[in-house]
Coordinates of C-alpha atoms in Angstrom, one line a residue:
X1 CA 0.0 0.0 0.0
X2 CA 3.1 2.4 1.2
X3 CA 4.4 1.4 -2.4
X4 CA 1.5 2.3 -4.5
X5 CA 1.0 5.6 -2.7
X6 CA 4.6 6.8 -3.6
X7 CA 3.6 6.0 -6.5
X8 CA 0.6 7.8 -6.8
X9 CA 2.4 11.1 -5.7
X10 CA 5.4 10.6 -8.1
X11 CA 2.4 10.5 -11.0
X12 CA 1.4 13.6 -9.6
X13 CA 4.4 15.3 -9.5
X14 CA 5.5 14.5 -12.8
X15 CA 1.9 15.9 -14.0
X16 CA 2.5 18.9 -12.3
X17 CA 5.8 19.5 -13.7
X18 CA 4.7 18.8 -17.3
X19 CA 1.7 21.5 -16.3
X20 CA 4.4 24.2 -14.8
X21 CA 6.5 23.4 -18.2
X22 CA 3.7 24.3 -20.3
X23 CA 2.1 27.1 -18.5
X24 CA 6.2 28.6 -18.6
X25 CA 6.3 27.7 -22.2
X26 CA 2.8 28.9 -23.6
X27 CA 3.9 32.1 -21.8
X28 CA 7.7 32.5 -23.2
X29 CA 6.1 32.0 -26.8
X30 CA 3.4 35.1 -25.8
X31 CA 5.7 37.3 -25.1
X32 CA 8.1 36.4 -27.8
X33 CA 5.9 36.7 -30.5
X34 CA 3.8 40.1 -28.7
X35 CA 5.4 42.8 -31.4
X36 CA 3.3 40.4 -34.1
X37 CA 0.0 41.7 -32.6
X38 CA -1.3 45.4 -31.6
X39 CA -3.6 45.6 -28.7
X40 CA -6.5 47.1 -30.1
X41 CA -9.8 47.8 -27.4
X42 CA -10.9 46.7 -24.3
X43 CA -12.6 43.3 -24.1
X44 CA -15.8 43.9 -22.9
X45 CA -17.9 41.6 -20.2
X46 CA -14.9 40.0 -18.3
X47 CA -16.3 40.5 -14.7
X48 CA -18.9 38.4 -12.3
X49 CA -18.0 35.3 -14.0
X50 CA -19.4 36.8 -17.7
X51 CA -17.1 35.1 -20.6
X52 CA -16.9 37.0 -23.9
X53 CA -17.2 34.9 -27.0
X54 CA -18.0 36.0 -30.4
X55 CA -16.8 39.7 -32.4
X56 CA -18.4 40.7 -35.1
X57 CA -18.1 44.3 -37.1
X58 CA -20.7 46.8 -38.3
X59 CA -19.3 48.9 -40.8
X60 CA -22.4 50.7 -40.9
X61 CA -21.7 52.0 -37.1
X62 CA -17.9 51.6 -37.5
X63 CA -18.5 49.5 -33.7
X64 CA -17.4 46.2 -32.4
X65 CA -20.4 43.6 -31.7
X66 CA -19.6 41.6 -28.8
X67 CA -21.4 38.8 -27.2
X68 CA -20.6 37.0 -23.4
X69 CA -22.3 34.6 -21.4
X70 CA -22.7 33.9 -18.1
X71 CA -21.3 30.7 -15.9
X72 CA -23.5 31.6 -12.8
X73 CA -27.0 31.8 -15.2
X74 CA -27.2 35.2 -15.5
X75 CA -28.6 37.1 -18.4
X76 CA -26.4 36.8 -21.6
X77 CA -24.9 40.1 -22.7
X78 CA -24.5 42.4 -25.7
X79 CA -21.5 45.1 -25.7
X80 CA -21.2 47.8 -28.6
X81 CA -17.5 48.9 -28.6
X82 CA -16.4 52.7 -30.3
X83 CA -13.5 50.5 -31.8
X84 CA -12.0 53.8 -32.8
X85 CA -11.8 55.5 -29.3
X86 CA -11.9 52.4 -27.3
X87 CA -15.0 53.4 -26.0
X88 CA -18.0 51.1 -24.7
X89 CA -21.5 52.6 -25.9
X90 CA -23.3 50.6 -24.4
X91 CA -24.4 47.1 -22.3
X92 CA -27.4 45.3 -23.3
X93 CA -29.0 42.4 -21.8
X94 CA -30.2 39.8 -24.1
X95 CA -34.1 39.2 -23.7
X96 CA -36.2 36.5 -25.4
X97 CA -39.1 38.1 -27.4
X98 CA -41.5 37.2 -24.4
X99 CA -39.5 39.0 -22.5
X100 CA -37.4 37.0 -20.2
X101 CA -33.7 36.7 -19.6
X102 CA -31.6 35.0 -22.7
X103 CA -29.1 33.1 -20.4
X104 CA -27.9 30.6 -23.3
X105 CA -24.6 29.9 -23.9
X106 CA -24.6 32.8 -26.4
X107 CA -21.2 32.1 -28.7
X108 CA -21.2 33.3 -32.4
X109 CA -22.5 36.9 -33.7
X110 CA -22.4 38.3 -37.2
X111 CA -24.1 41.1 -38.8
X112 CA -25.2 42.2 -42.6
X113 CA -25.0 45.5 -40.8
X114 CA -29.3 44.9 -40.8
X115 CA -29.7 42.3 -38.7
X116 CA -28.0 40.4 -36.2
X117 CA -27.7 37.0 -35.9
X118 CA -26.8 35.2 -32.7
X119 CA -26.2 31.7 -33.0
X120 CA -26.2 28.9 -29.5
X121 CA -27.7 26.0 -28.0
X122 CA -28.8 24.6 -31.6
X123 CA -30.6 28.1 -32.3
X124 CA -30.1 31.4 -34.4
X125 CA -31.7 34.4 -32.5
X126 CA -32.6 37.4 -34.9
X127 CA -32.0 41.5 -33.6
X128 CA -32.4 44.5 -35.0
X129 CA -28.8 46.6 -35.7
X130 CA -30.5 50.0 -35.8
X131 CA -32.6 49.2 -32.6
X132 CA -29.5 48.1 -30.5
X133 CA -27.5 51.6 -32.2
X134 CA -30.8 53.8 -30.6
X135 CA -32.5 52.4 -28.4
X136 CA -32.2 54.2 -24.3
X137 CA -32.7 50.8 -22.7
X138 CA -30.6 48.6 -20.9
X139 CA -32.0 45.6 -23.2
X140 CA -32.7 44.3 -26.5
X141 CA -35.3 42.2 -27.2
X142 CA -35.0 38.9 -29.9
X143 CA -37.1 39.5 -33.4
X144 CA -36.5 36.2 -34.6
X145 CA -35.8 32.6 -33.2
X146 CA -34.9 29.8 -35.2
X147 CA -34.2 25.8 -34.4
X148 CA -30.9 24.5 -36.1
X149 CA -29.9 21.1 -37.6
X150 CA -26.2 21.8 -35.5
X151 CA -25.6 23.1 -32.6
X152 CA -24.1 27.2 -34.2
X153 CA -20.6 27.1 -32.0
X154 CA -20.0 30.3 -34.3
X155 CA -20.8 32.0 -37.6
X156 CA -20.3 34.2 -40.3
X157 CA -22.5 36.6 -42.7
X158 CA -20.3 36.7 -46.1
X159 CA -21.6 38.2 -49.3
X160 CA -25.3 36.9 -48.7
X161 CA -24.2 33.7 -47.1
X162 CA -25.0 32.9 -43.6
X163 CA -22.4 30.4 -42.1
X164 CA -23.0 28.6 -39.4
X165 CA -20.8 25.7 -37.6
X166 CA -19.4 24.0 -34.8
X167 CA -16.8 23.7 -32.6
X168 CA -17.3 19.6 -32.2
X169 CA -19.8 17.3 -32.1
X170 CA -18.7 13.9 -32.9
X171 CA -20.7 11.7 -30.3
X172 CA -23.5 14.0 -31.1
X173 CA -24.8 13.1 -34.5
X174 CA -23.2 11.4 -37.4
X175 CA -20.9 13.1 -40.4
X176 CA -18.2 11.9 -42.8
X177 CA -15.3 11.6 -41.3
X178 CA -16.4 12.1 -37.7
X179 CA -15.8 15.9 -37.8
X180 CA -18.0 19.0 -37.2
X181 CA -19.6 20.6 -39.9
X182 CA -20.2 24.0 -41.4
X183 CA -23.7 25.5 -43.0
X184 CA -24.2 27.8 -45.6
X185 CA -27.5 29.5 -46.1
X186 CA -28.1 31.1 -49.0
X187 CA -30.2 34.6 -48.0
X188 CA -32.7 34.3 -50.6
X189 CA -36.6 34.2 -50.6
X190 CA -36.3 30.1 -50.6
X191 CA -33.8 29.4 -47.7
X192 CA -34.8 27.8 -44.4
X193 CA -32.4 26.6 -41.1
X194 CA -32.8 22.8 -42.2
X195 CA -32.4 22.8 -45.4
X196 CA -28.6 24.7 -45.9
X197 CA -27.0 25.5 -49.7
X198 CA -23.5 24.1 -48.6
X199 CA -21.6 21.8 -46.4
X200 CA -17.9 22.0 -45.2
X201 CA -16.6 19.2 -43.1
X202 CA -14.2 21.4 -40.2
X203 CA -11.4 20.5 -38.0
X204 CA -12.0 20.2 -34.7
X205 CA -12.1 23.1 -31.8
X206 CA -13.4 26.1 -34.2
X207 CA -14.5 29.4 -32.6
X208 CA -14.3 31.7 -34.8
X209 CA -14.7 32.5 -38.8
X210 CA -14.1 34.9 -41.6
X211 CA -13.5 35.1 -45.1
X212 CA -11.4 37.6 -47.4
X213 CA -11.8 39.3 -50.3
X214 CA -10.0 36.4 -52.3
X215 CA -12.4 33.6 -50.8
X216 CA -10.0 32.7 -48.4
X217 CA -11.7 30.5 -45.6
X218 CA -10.4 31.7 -41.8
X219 CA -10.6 29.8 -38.8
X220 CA -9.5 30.1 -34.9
X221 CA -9.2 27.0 -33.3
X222 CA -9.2 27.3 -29.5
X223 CA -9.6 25.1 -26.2
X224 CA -8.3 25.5 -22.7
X225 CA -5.4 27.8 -21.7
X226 CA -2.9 25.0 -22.0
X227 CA -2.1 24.8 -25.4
X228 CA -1.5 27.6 -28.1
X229 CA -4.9 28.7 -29.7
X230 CA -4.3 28.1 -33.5
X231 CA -5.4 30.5 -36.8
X232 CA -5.9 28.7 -39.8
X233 CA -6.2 29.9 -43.6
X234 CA -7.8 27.8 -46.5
X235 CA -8.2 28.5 -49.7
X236 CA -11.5 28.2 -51.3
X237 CA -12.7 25.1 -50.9
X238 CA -15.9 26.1 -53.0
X239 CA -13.9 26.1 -55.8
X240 CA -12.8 22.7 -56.2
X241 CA -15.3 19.6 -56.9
X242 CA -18.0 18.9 -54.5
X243 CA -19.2 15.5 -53.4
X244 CA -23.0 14.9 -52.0
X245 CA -24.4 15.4 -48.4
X246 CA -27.8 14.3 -48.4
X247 CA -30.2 16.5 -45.2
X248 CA -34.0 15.9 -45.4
X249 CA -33.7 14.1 -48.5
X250 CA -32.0 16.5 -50.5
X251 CA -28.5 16.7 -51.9
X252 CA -26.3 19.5 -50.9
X253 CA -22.9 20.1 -52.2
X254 CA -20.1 18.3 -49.4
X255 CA -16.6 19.9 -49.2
X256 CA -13.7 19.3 -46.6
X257 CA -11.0 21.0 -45.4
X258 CA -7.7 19.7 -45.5
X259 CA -4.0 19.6 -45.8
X260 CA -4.4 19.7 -49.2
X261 CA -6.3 23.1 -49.1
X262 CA -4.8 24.6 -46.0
X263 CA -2.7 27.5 -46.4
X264 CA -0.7 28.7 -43.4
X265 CA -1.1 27.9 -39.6
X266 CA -0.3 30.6 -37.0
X267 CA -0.2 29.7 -33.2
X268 CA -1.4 32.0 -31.1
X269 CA -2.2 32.9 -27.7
X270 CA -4.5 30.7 -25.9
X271 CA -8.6 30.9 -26.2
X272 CA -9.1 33.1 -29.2
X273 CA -12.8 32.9 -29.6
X274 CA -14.6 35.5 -32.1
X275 CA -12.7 37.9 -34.4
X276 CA -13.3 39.6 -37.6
X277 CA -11.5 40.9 -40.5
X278 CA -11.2 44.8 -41.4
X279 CA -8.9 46.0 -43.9
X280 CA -7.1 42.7 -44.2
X281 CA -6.4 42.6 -40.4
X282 CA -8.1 40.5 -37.7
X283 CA -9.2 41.9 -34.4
X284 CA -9.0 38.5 -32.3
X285 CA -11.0 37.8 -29.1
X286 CA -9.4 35.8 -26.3
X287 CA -11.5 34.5 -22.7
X288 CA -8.3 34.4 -20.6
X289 CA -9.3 37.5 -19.2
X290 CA -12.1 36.4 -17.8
X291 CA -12.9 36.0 -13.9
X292 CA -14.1 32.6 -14.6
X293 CA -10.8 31.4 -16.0
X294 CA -8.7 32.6 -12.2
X295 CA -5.3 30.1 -13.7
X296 CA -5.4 31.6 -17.5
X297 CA -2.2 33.5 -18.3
X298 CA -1.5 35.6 -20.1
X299 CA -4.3 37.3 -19.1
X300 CA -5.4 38.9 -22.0
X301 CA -7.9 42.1 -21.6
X302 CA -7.8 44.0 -25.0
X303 CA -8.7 42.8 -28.4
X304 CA -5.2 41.8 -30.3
X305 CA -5.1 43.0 -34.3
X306 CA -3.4 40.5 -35.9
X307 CA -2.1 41.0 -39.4
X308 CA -1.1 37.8 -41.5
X309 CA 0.4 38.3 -45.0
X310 CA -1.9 35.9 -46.8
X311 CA -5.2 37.4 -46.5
X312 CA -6.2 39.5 -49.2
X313 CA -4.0 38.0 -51.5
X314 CA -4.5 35.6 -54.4

């Protein structure tokens, strides 16, 4: 018994060390690499156990959309950012259209600079941009609520095409290859949540997405604050030749990404969720800063622009 104890705490020793060697290392690399990104503005939503999640742009309002949950079941929130004076305009609760609190895991936001969409928990909520830019309350109330066929980990507005995906679902429901998958909704007068115009087979651990100018797909891929999160950049997989997926009886053009379409890989610091793409830079969002995460370093508390040299380019 005396035997298998020591043995027990030399395990645990030798996990701690590996954890103190990682935490040390994640760490050297951040501050190594920190002249690769600019600190941009505050991360909003970082207090009373609130984590931020997804960042979206209105171009319209020249703002920052930001969206953060809540780990104690609080109300989900909605924070406009002044991204050009670093200023917050204002904090909105999330309501349900009935008029009680939206405490869902809210995670990805994107905007046509019309609507909003808000996607978690296997639904898309709908709000009004111009009512969350003037309304005086302390609120915003849900136009629209949708079921989806995934669970909408994060998504993406692009050029009349509403992404939507997921961060990883493989015990969940089936698809090729076991990994998560990604939506595209064509906007038109036809389109419904369960019936989507594209399907993208993902790597695992997405939180974030954007595309560029060139079609380039754009991906963080994020989990815990032990490893380095990681960017990725695909080309586009819509141009090359689709197989079948087959939802609700119908056939819907299947891609994948792979090695064989993946650009470039950046590490970065760990849990990037959210970020968007302005100008061919990305403002990233990271959760370390968070009062819910107490052992993340680096702490991260601003918005980090990040400028790789493939985006935008053909």
């Amino acid at each position: 018994m005396k035997k298998l104890f020591g043995l027990f705490a030399a395990l645990l020793e030798i996990i701690a060390l590996i954890l103190i060697f990682d935490y040390v290392r994640i760490n050297i690399r951040y501050y190594v690499d920190k002249n690769n990104y600019n600190e941009e503005f505050d991360i909003q939503g970082i207090n009373n156990k609130y984590t931020p999640q997804g960042l979206a742009y209105s171009e319209k309002y020249n703002v920052a959309l930001q969206t953060s949950y809540n780990k104690k079941g609080l109300v989900s929130m909605l924070y406009i950012t002044d991204v050009d004076n670093n200023e917050l305009i204002k904090s909105l609760k999330i309501l349900n259209s009935d008029g009680s609190n939206n405490t869902k895991h809210v995670g990805g936001i994107t905007t046509d600079d019309n609507r909003i969409w808000i996607t978690s928990d296997y639904t898309v909520d709908i709000i009004d941009l111009n009512e969350v830019m003037t309304t005086d309350e302390d609120f915003i109330k849900i136009r629209e609520s949708y079921k989806l066929i995934n669970r909408g980990d994060f998504t993406l507005y692009d050029n009349g095409i509403l992404w939507i995906g997921d961060f990883f679902l493989k015990y969940i429901y089936d698809c090729p290859d076991d990994n998560p998958l990604l939506f595209g909704y064509i906007l038109d007068s036809d389109f419904s949540y369960d019936n989507p115009d594209y399907v993208i087979s993902l790597p695992m651990m997405i939180q974030g997405m954007e595309r560029d100018k060139t079609g380039k797909f754009i991906f963080t891929d994020s989990y815990t604050n032990l490893i380095n999160s990681k960017l990725t950049i695909y080309s586009n997989v819509l141009e090359e030749n689709a197989s079948t997926y087959t939802i609700n009886g119908r056939d819907i053009p299947y891609y994948k990404f792979d090695e064989s379409n993946l650009i470039k890989t950046y590490k970065i610091p760990p849990m990037a969720e959210g970020f968007y793409l302005k100008n061919n830079d990305l403002y990233i969002l990271f959760e370390s800063g968070s009062d819910t995460y107490w052992e993340a370093f680096p702490k991260l508390y601003k918005v980090l622009k990040f400028s790789p040299k493939e985006i935008g380019k053909n």
